Tab-separated table of C-alpha atoms in Angstrom:
chain	number	residue	atom	x	y	z
A	24	UNK	CA	106.473	76.914	107.446
A	25	UNK	CA	109.905	77.729	108.829
A	26	UNK	CA	111.763	79.555	106.070
A	27	UNK	CA	110.537	81.978	103.394
A	28	UNK	CA	112.888	83.180	100.673
A	29	UNK	CA	112.181	86.410	98.798
A	30	UNK	CA	113.920	86.882	95.434
A	31	UNK	CA	114.243	90.511	94.434
A	32	UNK	CA	115.182	93.300	96.838
A	33	UNK	CA	113.174	96.091	95.262
A	34	UNK	CA	110.045	97.639	96.735
A	35	UNK	CA	107.931	94.505	96.123
A	36	UNK	CA	110.480	92.321	97.886
A	37	UNK	CA	110.785	94.622	100.888
A	38	UNK	CA	107.020	94.983	101.218
A	39	UNK	CA	106.751	91.192	101.123
A	40	UNK	CA	109.124	90.905	104.077
A	41	UNK	CA	107.173	93.553	105.996
A	42	UNK	CA	103.867	91.807	105.235
A	43	UNK	CA	105.226	88.478	106.488
A	44	UNK	CA	106.191	89.977	109.837
A	45	UNK	CA	102.985	92.034	110.067
A	46	UNK	CA	100.965	88.840	109.656
A	47	UNK	CA	102.838	87.173	112.465
A	48	UNK	CA	105.309	84.974	110.605
A	49	UNK	CA	108.040	84.067	113.117
A	50	UNK	CA	110.295	81.922	110.935
A	51	UNK	CA	113.417	82.740	108.951
A	52	UNK	CA	113.264	85.175	106.055
A	53	UNK	CA	116.003	85.491	103.452
A	54	UNK	CA	115.867	88.431	101.042
A	55	UNK	CA	118.246	88.313	98.094
A	56	UNK	CA	118.874	91.101	95.610
A	57	UNK	CA	121.043	91.218	92.527
A	58	UNK	CA	122.166	94.826	93.032
A	59	UNK	CA	124.815	95.684	95.643
A	60	UNK	CA	122.693	98.540	97.022
A	61	UNK	CA	120.237	98.426	99.879
A	62	UNK	CA	116.629	98.407	98.626
A	63	UNK	CA	115.424	101.690	97.135
A	64	UNK	CA	112.438	103.221	95.366
A	65	UNK	CA	112.537	103.552	91.565
A	66	UNK	CA	109.997	106.312	90.691
A	67	UNK	CA	112.246	109.155	91.917
A	68	UNK	CA	115.080	107.982	89.644
A	69	UNK	CA	113.608	109.615	86.523
A	70	UNK	CA	112.411	112.607	88.488
A	71	UNK	CA	114.254	113.806	91.601
A	72	UNK	CA	117.531	111.900	91.127
A	73	UNK	CA	117.960	112.674	87.431
A	74	UNK	CA	117.266	116.354	88.075
A	75	UNK	CA	119.758	116.536	90.930
A	76	UNK	CA	117.336	116.852	93.831
A	77	UNK	CA	118.244	113.493	95.430
A	78	UNK	CA	121.257	111.188	95.476
A	79	UNK	CA	119.494	108.216	97.034
A	80	UNK	CA	115.965	106.825	97.302
A	81	UNK	CA	116.377	104.183	100.006
A	82	UNK	CA	113.224	102.377	101.109
A	83	UNK	CA	112.415	103.343	104.691
A	84	UNK	CA	112.545	99.929	106.338
A	85	UNK	CA	114.326	98.633	109.446
A	86	UNK	CA	115.835	95.329	108.376
A	87	UNK	CA	117.262	94.720	111.822
A	88	UNK	CA	113.838	94.928	113.420
A	89	UNK	CA	112.408	92.721	110.667
A	90	UNK	CA	115.021	90.071	111.462
A	91	UNK	CA	115.736	89.345	107.805
A	92	UNK	CA	118.846	87.836	106.278
A	93	UNK	CA	119.570	90.429	103.580
A	94	UNK	CA	121.900	89.143	100.877
A	95	UNK	CA	122.896	91.770	98.318
A	96	UNK	CA	124.791	91.158	95.100
A	97	UNK	CA	123.202	87.705	94.814
A	98	UNK	CA	121.206	86.616	91.767
A	99	UNK	CA	118.763	83.765	91.246
A	100	UNK	CA	119.927	81.183	88.693
A	101	UNK	CA	117.281	78.475	88.788
A	102	UNK	CA	114.465	76.875	90.739
A	103	UNK	CA	113.124	73.479	91.632
A	104	UNK	CA	110.540	72.648	94.273
A	105	UNK	CA	111.888	73.637	97.664
A	106	UNK	CA	115.272	74.819	96.397
A	107	UNK	CA	116.413	78.137	94.963
A	108	UNK	CA	119.630	78.122	92.969
A	109	UNK	CA	121.653	81.340	93.361
A	110	UNK	CA	125.073	82.683	92.433
A	111	UNK	CA	126.108	81.895	96.009
A	112	UNK	CA	124.821	78.340	96.044
A	113	UNK	CA	121.535	76.605	96.807
A	114	UNK	CA	118.969	77.935	99.268
A	115	UNK	CA	116.259	75.643	100.591
A	116	UNK	CA	112.872	77.150	101.455
A	117	UNK	CA	109.371	76.286	102.595
A	118	UNK	CA	107.837	79.264	100.789
A	119	UNK	CA	109.130	81.490	97.997
A	120	UNK	CA	108.104	84.992	96.920
A	121	UNK	CA	109.379	85.973	93.474
A	122	UNK	CA	109.799	89.722	92.969
A	123	UNK	CA	112.547	89.879	90.348
A	124	UNK	CA	110.997	92.776	88.446
A	125	UNK	CA	111.863	93.606	84.861
A	126	UNK	CA	114.877	94.634	82.784
A	127	UNK	CA	115.079	97.333	80.086
A	128	UNK	CA	115.018	96.366	76.427
A	129	UNK	CA	118.161	97.451	74.583
A	130	UNK	CA	118.704	98.240	70.924
A	131	UNK	CA	121.165	96.468	68.697
A	132	UNK	CA	124.467	98.090	67.818
A	133	UNK	CA	127.992	98.542	69.124
A	134	UNK	CA	127.619	102.123	70.300
A	135	UNK	CA	127.134	103.033	73.963
A	136	UNK	CA	123.514	103.289	75.095
A	137	UNK	CA	122.117	104.116	78.506
A	138	UNK	CA	118.935	102.907	80.162
A	139	UNK	CA	117.205	104.129	83.305
A	140	UNK	CA	116.323	101.354	85.713
A	141	UNK	CA	118.764	101.501	88.627
A	142	UNK	CA	120.186	104.170	90.911
A	143	UNK	CA	123.538	103.731	89.151
A	144	UNK	CA	121.848	104.373	85.794
A	145	UNK	CA	120.304	107.593	87.108
A	146	UNK	CA	123.508	108.913	88.675
A	147	UNK	CA	125.515	108.136	85.533
A	148	UNK	CA	123.011	109.901	83.287
A	149	UNK	CA	122.862	112.902	85.599
A	150	UNK	CA	126.622	113.288	85.348
A	151	UNK	CA	126.546	113.041	81.539
A	152	UNK	CA	123.621	115.400	80.950
A	153	UNK	CA	125.236	118.815	81.100
A	154	UNK	CA	124.912	122.106	79.223
A	155	UNK	CA	125.178	121.695	75.444
A	156	UNK	CA	125.462	117.902	75.418
A	157	UNK	CA	123.586	116.276	72.541
A	158	UNK	CA	121.188	113.737	74.050
A	159	UNK	CA	119.151	111.459	71.821
A	160	UNK	CA	116.345	109.530	73.522
A	161	UNK	CA	114.800	106.523	71.820
A	162	UNK	CA	111.178	106.163	72.872
A	163	UNK	CA	108.561	108.788	73.756
A	164	UNK	CA	106.866	106.761	76.466
A	165	UNK	CA	106.747	107.554	80.175
A	166	UNK	CA	110.484	107.164	80.766
A	167	UNK	CA	111.484	108.897	77.536
A	168	UNK	CA	109.368	111.937	78.361
A	169	UNK	CA	110.722	112.192	81.898
A	170	UNK	CA	114.344	111.842	80.760
A	171	UNK	CA	113.734	114.443	78.052
A	172	UNK	CA	112.314	116.814	80.663
A	173	UNK	CA	115.379	116.408	82.884
A	174	UNK	CA	117.809	116.723	79.955
A	175	UNK	CA	116.310	120.020	78.822
A	176	UNK	CA	116.376	121.383	82.358
A	177	UNK	CA	120.082	120.520	82.409
A	178	UNK	CA	120.609	122.540	79.221
A	179	UNK	CA	121.109	119.622	76.831
A	180	UNK	CA	120.235	119.614	73.147
A	181	UNK	CA	117.571	116.931	72.995
A	182	UNK	CA	116.200	114.792	70.177
A	183	UNK	CA	113.503	112.194	70.886
A	184	UNK	CA	112.814	109.525	68.274
A	185	UNK	CA	109.680	107.390	68.430
A	186	UNK	CA	108.561	104.656	66.030
A	187	UNK	CA	104.852	105.243	66.733
A	188	UNK	CA	102.811	108.138	65.296
A	189	UNK	CA	102.557	109.818	68.718
A	190	UNK	CA	104.129	109.901	72.160
A	191	UNK	CA	102.687	107.464	74.718
A	192	UNK	CA	101.060	105.477	71.930
A	193	UNK	CA	101.503	102.123	73.627
A	194	UNK	CA	100.364	103.357	77.028
A	195	UNK	CA	97.431	105.557	76.020
A	196	UNK	CA	96.764	105.114	72.303
A	197	UNK	CA	97.734	107.503	69.528
A	198	UNK	CA	94.712	109.801	69.829
A	199	UNK	CA	95.392	110.708	73.443
A	200	UNK	CA	99.174	110.507	73.156
A	201	UNK	CA	99.128	113.044	70.311
A	202	UNK	CA	97.877	115.731	72.690
A	203	UNK	CA	101.241	115.607	74.481
A	204	UNK	CA	103.320	116.083	71.312
A	205	UNK	CA	103.242	119.923	71.423
A	206	UNK	CA	104.868	119.818	74.852
A	207	UNK	CA	108.125	118.685	73.253
A	208	UNK	CA	108.331	121.663	70.902
A	209	UNK	CA	107.404	124.045	73.715
A	210	UNK	CA	110.336	122.638	75.705
A	211	UNK	CA	112.723	123.074	72.768
A	212	UNK	CA	112.960	119.355	71.993
A	213	UNK	CA	113.175	117.906	68.488
A	214	UNK	CA	110.506	115.158	68.477
A	215	UNK	CA	110.665	112.804	65.502
A	216	UNK	CA	107.679	110.499	65.206
A	217	UNK	CA	107.272	107.456	62.975
A	218	UNK	CA	111.032	106.938	62.857
A	219	UNK	CA	112.754	103.629	63.586
A	220	UNK	CA	116.294	103.041	64.792
A	221	UNK	CA	118.473	100.647	62.851
A	222	UNK	CA	121.341	100.500	65.327
A	223	UNK	CA	123.172	102.392	68.026
A	224	UNK	CA	126.645	103.152	66.732
A	225	UNK	CA	129.616	105.094	68.093
A	226	UNK	CA	128.650	108.752	67.928
A	227	UNK	CA	124.933	108.350	67.336
A	228	UNK	CA	122.076	106.446	65.729
A	229	UNK	CA	121.763	104.878	62.315
A	230	UNK	CA	118.103	104.991	61.388
A	231	UNK	CA	116.237	102.375	59.367
A	232	UNK	CA	116.013	104.771	56.412
A	233	UNK	CA	119.804	105.153	56.423
A	234	UNK	CA	119.876	108.618	57.966
A	235	UNK	CA	122.199	109.488	60.819
A	236	UNK	CA	121.471	111.286	64.111
A	237	UNK	CA	124.609	112.380	65.977
A	238	UNK	CA	124.615	112.047	69.754
A	239	UNK	CA	126.927	112.450	72.696
A	240	UNK	CA	124.549	110.412	74.850
A	241	UNK	CA	121.985	107.848	73.703
A	242	UNK	CA	119.221	106.861	76.133
A	243	UNK	CA	117.050	103.862	75.267
A	244	UNK	CA	113.555	103.920	76.754
A	245	UNK	CA	111.538	101.441	74.711
A	246	UNK	CA	110.139	99.298	77.485
A	247	UNK	CA	111.102	96.425	79.753
A	248	UNK	CA	110.765	92.657	79.840
A	249	UNK	CA	110.007	90.639	82.981
A	250	UNK	CA	113.135	89.160	84.547
A	251	UNK	CA	112.107	85.518	84.432
A	252	UNK	CA	114.717	83.855	82.194
A	253	UNK	CA	116.189	82.188	85.278
A	254	UNK	CA	112.939	80.232	85.679
A	255	UNK	CA	113.256	78.440	82.331
A	256	UNK	CA	112.968	74.703	82.904
A	257	UNK	CA	111.638	75.131	86.445
A	258	UNK	CA	108.116	74.028	85.594
A	259	UNK	CA	106.618	77.404	86.563
A	260	UNK	CA	104.213	78.628	83.879
A	261	UNK	CA	105.502	81.687	82.022
A	262	UNK	CA	103.593	83.910	79.617
A	263	UNK	CA	104.576	87.585	79.516
A	264	UNK	CA	105.945	87.097	83.001
A	265	UNK	CA	105.064	84.598	85.696
A	266	UNK	CA	101.492	83.369	85.342
A	267	UNK	CA	99.650	83.719	88.659
A	268	UNK	CA	95.997	83.483	89.642
A	269	UNK	CA	93.947	86.152	91.423
A	270	UNK	CA	95.597	85.070	94.681
A	271	UNK	CA	99.080	85.557	93.108
A	272	UNK	CA	99.852	81.824	93.277
A	273	UNK	CA	102.153	80.378	90.622
A	274	UNK	CA	101.878	76.905	89.145
A	275	UNK	CA	104.463	75.627	91.675
A	276	UNK	CA	103.241	74.827	95.205
A	277	UNK	CA	104.457	77.257	97.854
A	278	UNK	CA	105.561	79.895	95.330
A	279	UNK	CA	103.888	83.277	94.763
A	280	UNK	CA	104.957	86.197	92.575
A	281	UNK	CA	104.527	89.961	92.824
A	282	UNK	CA	105.445	93.171	91.020
A	283	UNK	CA	106.642	93.730	87.452
A	284	UNK	CA	107.340	90.045	86.840
A	285	UNK	CA	103.843	88.781	87.721
A	286	UNK	CA	100.979	88.412	85.240
A	287	UNK	CA	97.821	88.059	87.307
A	288	UNK	CA	94.184	87.342	86.525
A	289	UNK	CA	91.975	90.388	87.115
A	290	UNK	CA	88.367	89.636	87.979
A	291	UNK	CA	87.528	93.314	87.548
A	292	UNK	CA	88.731	93.579	83.954
A	293	UNK	CA	88.235	89.939	82.961
A	294	UNK	CA	91.732	89.491	81.606
A	295	UNK	CA	95.325	88.862	82.599
A	296	UNK	CA	97.327	91.958	83.529
A	297	UNK	CA	100.997	92.652	84.112
A	298	UNK	CA	101.473	96.185	85.405
A	299	UNK	CA	104.952	97.694	85.682
A	300	UNK	CA	104.143	100.417	88.174
A	301	UNK	CA	105.104	101.374	91.721
A	302	UNK	CA	101.564	100.997	93.013
A	303	UNK	CA	101.564	97.301	92.113
A	304	UNK	CA	104.870	96.677	93.888
A	305	UNK	CA	103.524	98.500	96.945
A	306	UNK	CA	100.228	96.649	97.367
A	307	UNK	CA	100.487	93.207	95.738
A	308	UNK	CA	102.759	91.738	98.468
A	309	UNK	CA	99.972	91.910	101.038
A	310	UNK	CA	97.837	89.537	98.953
A	311	UNK	CA	100.754	87.262	98.077
A	312	UNK	CA	101.783	86.876	101.699
A	313	UNK	CA	98.205	86.250	102.823
A	314	UNK	CA	97.965	83.510	100.190
A	315	UNK	CA	101.269	81.968	101.245
A	316	UNK	CA	100.169	81.855	104.869
A	317	UNK	CA	96.907	80.086	104.027
A	318	UNK	CA	94.528	83.003	103.505
A	319	UNK	CA	92.094	83.620	100.637
A	320	UNK	CA	92.923	87.215	99.704
A	321	UNK	CA	92.228	88.313	96.118
A	322	UNK	CA	94.390	90.793	94.215
A	323	UNK	CA	92.131	92.856	91.964
A	324	UNK	CA	93.257	96.501	92.078
A	325	UNK	CA	92.501	99.465	89.881
A	326	UNK	CA	96.020	99.965	88.456
A	327	UNK	CA	97.447	103.424	89.075
A	328	UNK	CA	100.396	105.365	87.701
A	329	UNK	CA	101.685	108.922	87.577
A	330	UNK	CA	104.281	110.811	85.536
A	331	UNK	CA	105.777	114.284	85.851
A	332	UNK	CA	106.776	115.673	82.462
A	333	UNK	CA	107.139	119.118	80.908
A	334	UNK	CA	105.665	120.807	84.013
A	335	UNK	CA	102.544	118.639	83.845
A	336	UNK	CA	101.306	115.991	86.264
A	337	UNK	CA	99.793	113.015	84.469
A	338	UNK	CA	97.881	110.408	86.463
A	339	UNK	CA	96.288	107.265	85.133
A	340	UNK	CA	94.006	104.708	86.752
A	341	UNK	CA	92.268	101.635	85.356
A	342	UNK	CA	92.689	99.642	82.152
A	343	UNK	CA	91.307	101.147	78.958
A	344	UNK	CA	91.793	98.407	76.349
A	345	UNK	CA	88.504	97.775	74.576
A	346	UNK	CA	86.768	100.860	76.007
A	347	UNK	CA	85.709	103.995	74.105
A	348	UNK	CA	87.400	107.354	74.608
A	349	UNK	CA	85.519	110.339	76.009
A	350	UNK	CA	87.482	113.586	76.353
A	351	UNK	CA	86.813	115.817	79.308
A	352	UNK	CA	87.887	119.386	78.577
A	353	UNK	CA	89.934	120.575	75.583
A	354	UNK	CA	93.457	119.151	75.395
A	355	UNK	CA	94.323	121.391	72.446
A	356	UNK	CA	93.597	124.508	74.484
A	357	UNK	CA	96.579	123.776	76.688
A	358	UNK	CA	94.485	123.767	79.844
A	359	UNK	CA	93.762	121.068	82.393
A	360	UNK	CA	91.967	118.098	80.879
A	361	UNK	CA	91.208	114.434	81.249
A	362	UNK	CA	90.570	111.410	79.067
A	363	UNK	CA	87.967	108.903	80.204
A	364	UNK	CA	87.348	105.477	78.759
A	365	UNK	CA	83.844	104.026	79.085
A	366	UNK	CA	82.726	100.444	78.639
A	367	UNK	CA	79.827	99.442	76.383
A	368	UNK	CA	77.481	99.755	79.349
A	369	UNK	CA	78.803	103.231	80.289
A	370	UNK	CA	80.980	102.267	83.247
A	371	UNK	CA	84.342	103.979	83.721
A	372	UNK	CA	87.162	101.612	82.749
A	373	UNK	CA	90.067	104.061	82.960
A	374	UNK	CA	90.950	107.703	83.333
A	375	UNK	CA	93.966	109.848	82.490
A	376	UNK	CA	94.165	113.284	84.071
A	377	UNK	CA	96.500	116.143	83.165
A	378	UNK	CA	96.873	118.537	86.092
A	379	UNK	CA	93.431	117.551	87.446
A	380	UNK	CA	94.075	115.490	90.591
A	381	UNK	CA	90.456	115.803	91.747
A	382	UNK	CA	89.223	114.003	88.628
A	383	UNK	CA	91.726	111.210	89.172
A	384	UNK	CA	90.639	110.667	92.765
A	385	UNK	CA	86.931	110.642	91.893
A	386	UNK	CA	87.473	108.612	88.740
A	387	UNK	CA	89.391	105.892	90.567
A	388	UNK	CA	86.527	105.545	93.024
A	389	UNK	CA	84.038	105.291	90.166
A	390	UNK	CA	86.079	102.511	88.552
A	391	UNK	CA	86.140	100.665	91.870
A	392	UNK	CA	82.396	101.164	92.371
A	393	UNK	CA	81.368	100.265	88.819
A	394	UNK	CA	78.578	102.869	88.569
A	395	UNK	CA	77.081	103.745	85.193
A	396	UNK	CA	77.848	107.274	83.972
A	397	UNK	CA	76.136	109.838	81.774
A	398	UNK	CA	78.525	110.430	78.869
A	399	UNK	CA	77.400	114.023	78.224
A	400	UNK	CA	78.034	114.928	81.847
A	401	UNK	CA	81.428	113.230	81.736
A	402	UNK	CA	82.419	115.470	78.812
A	403	UNK	CA	81.726	118.623	80.818
A	404	UNK	CA	84.750	119.444	83.020
A	405	UNK	CA	82.593	121.780	85.122
A	406	UNK	CA	80.615	118.790	86.379
A	407	UNK	CA	82.416	116.848	89.106
A	408	UNK	CA	82.956	113.275	88.001
A	409	UNK	CA	81.229	111.990	91.110
A	410	UNK	CA	78.062	113.744	89.898
A	411	UNK	CA	78.123	112.076	86.466
A	412	UNK	CA	76.291	108.955	87.631
């Protein structure tokens, strides 16, 4: 193998380049990225950048030492075996790592709407969110909550509209998500649940029931879709992203995929997962590169994510679909608490912690180890999770 191309210059793409060199690959590496900026981290965008603490989140990587041909402002257009089609022409390769990530979903309508995915998005929003500005955020998920937090700190009048019955309904389920709803009122935010947007129009939102919500700034945070449209007709299998096996191989020889765009088979959870979090972009490239270079590495992590919102630190590990909820502590008391999800045979499938980092650390280890737990002990926050076996 003489030439590896990496499509996508985000964290997953950069880590792929680093993994190639760390594993002794001496050939050519070409890294292409659609944005004009040097690679940067995304998690600080909705936190430090939006709140004015940072202006840049560049990934700490020495591209000169890595001997990589970095091509910015270049997008992938198509693929056939051995050849990548880009906006700057065709690029032949021996191996290809796809790390094209995901793109925000936008609402219909002719009015201006902002999303938060790039450094330019964050800097633009930061400039717009000033004292007294009416900001309406569509979506009370992770991004919506973090943007709402930053907007209130900037002195904006904030309305958050969410079609589900609770915040974080898609991510955590309505029962757990509902415990975060009071945080909005405490922050002075008008949270409107069970409300659907008809269209984004100049000056605000037209709701499905015909009502009108005025806004100076509309922020849409209703999720993302994997950026894989350019692979249509390539022969690579697509299904909610790029279908890969537990080794992160695609259906095309010599091509692997990592990050937000990859839907991999998890042995641990017995299902296909596509996880749109920083931790995946950080660690998946090691497996993908090992596979590309002839190894037999398996990617089977315990997914992890964190969010800072309304002066709370939320951390989540695992995958809770199909597991039963066990609360640890009293969320309604406003104190530190956790939500655990147990399988039918009493193994920890997932955990969400609110301001309890110790529980997250111990819970993640329990998910990895697969030990059976005593449910009554799990419910007692005074008992360390590691002692609930």
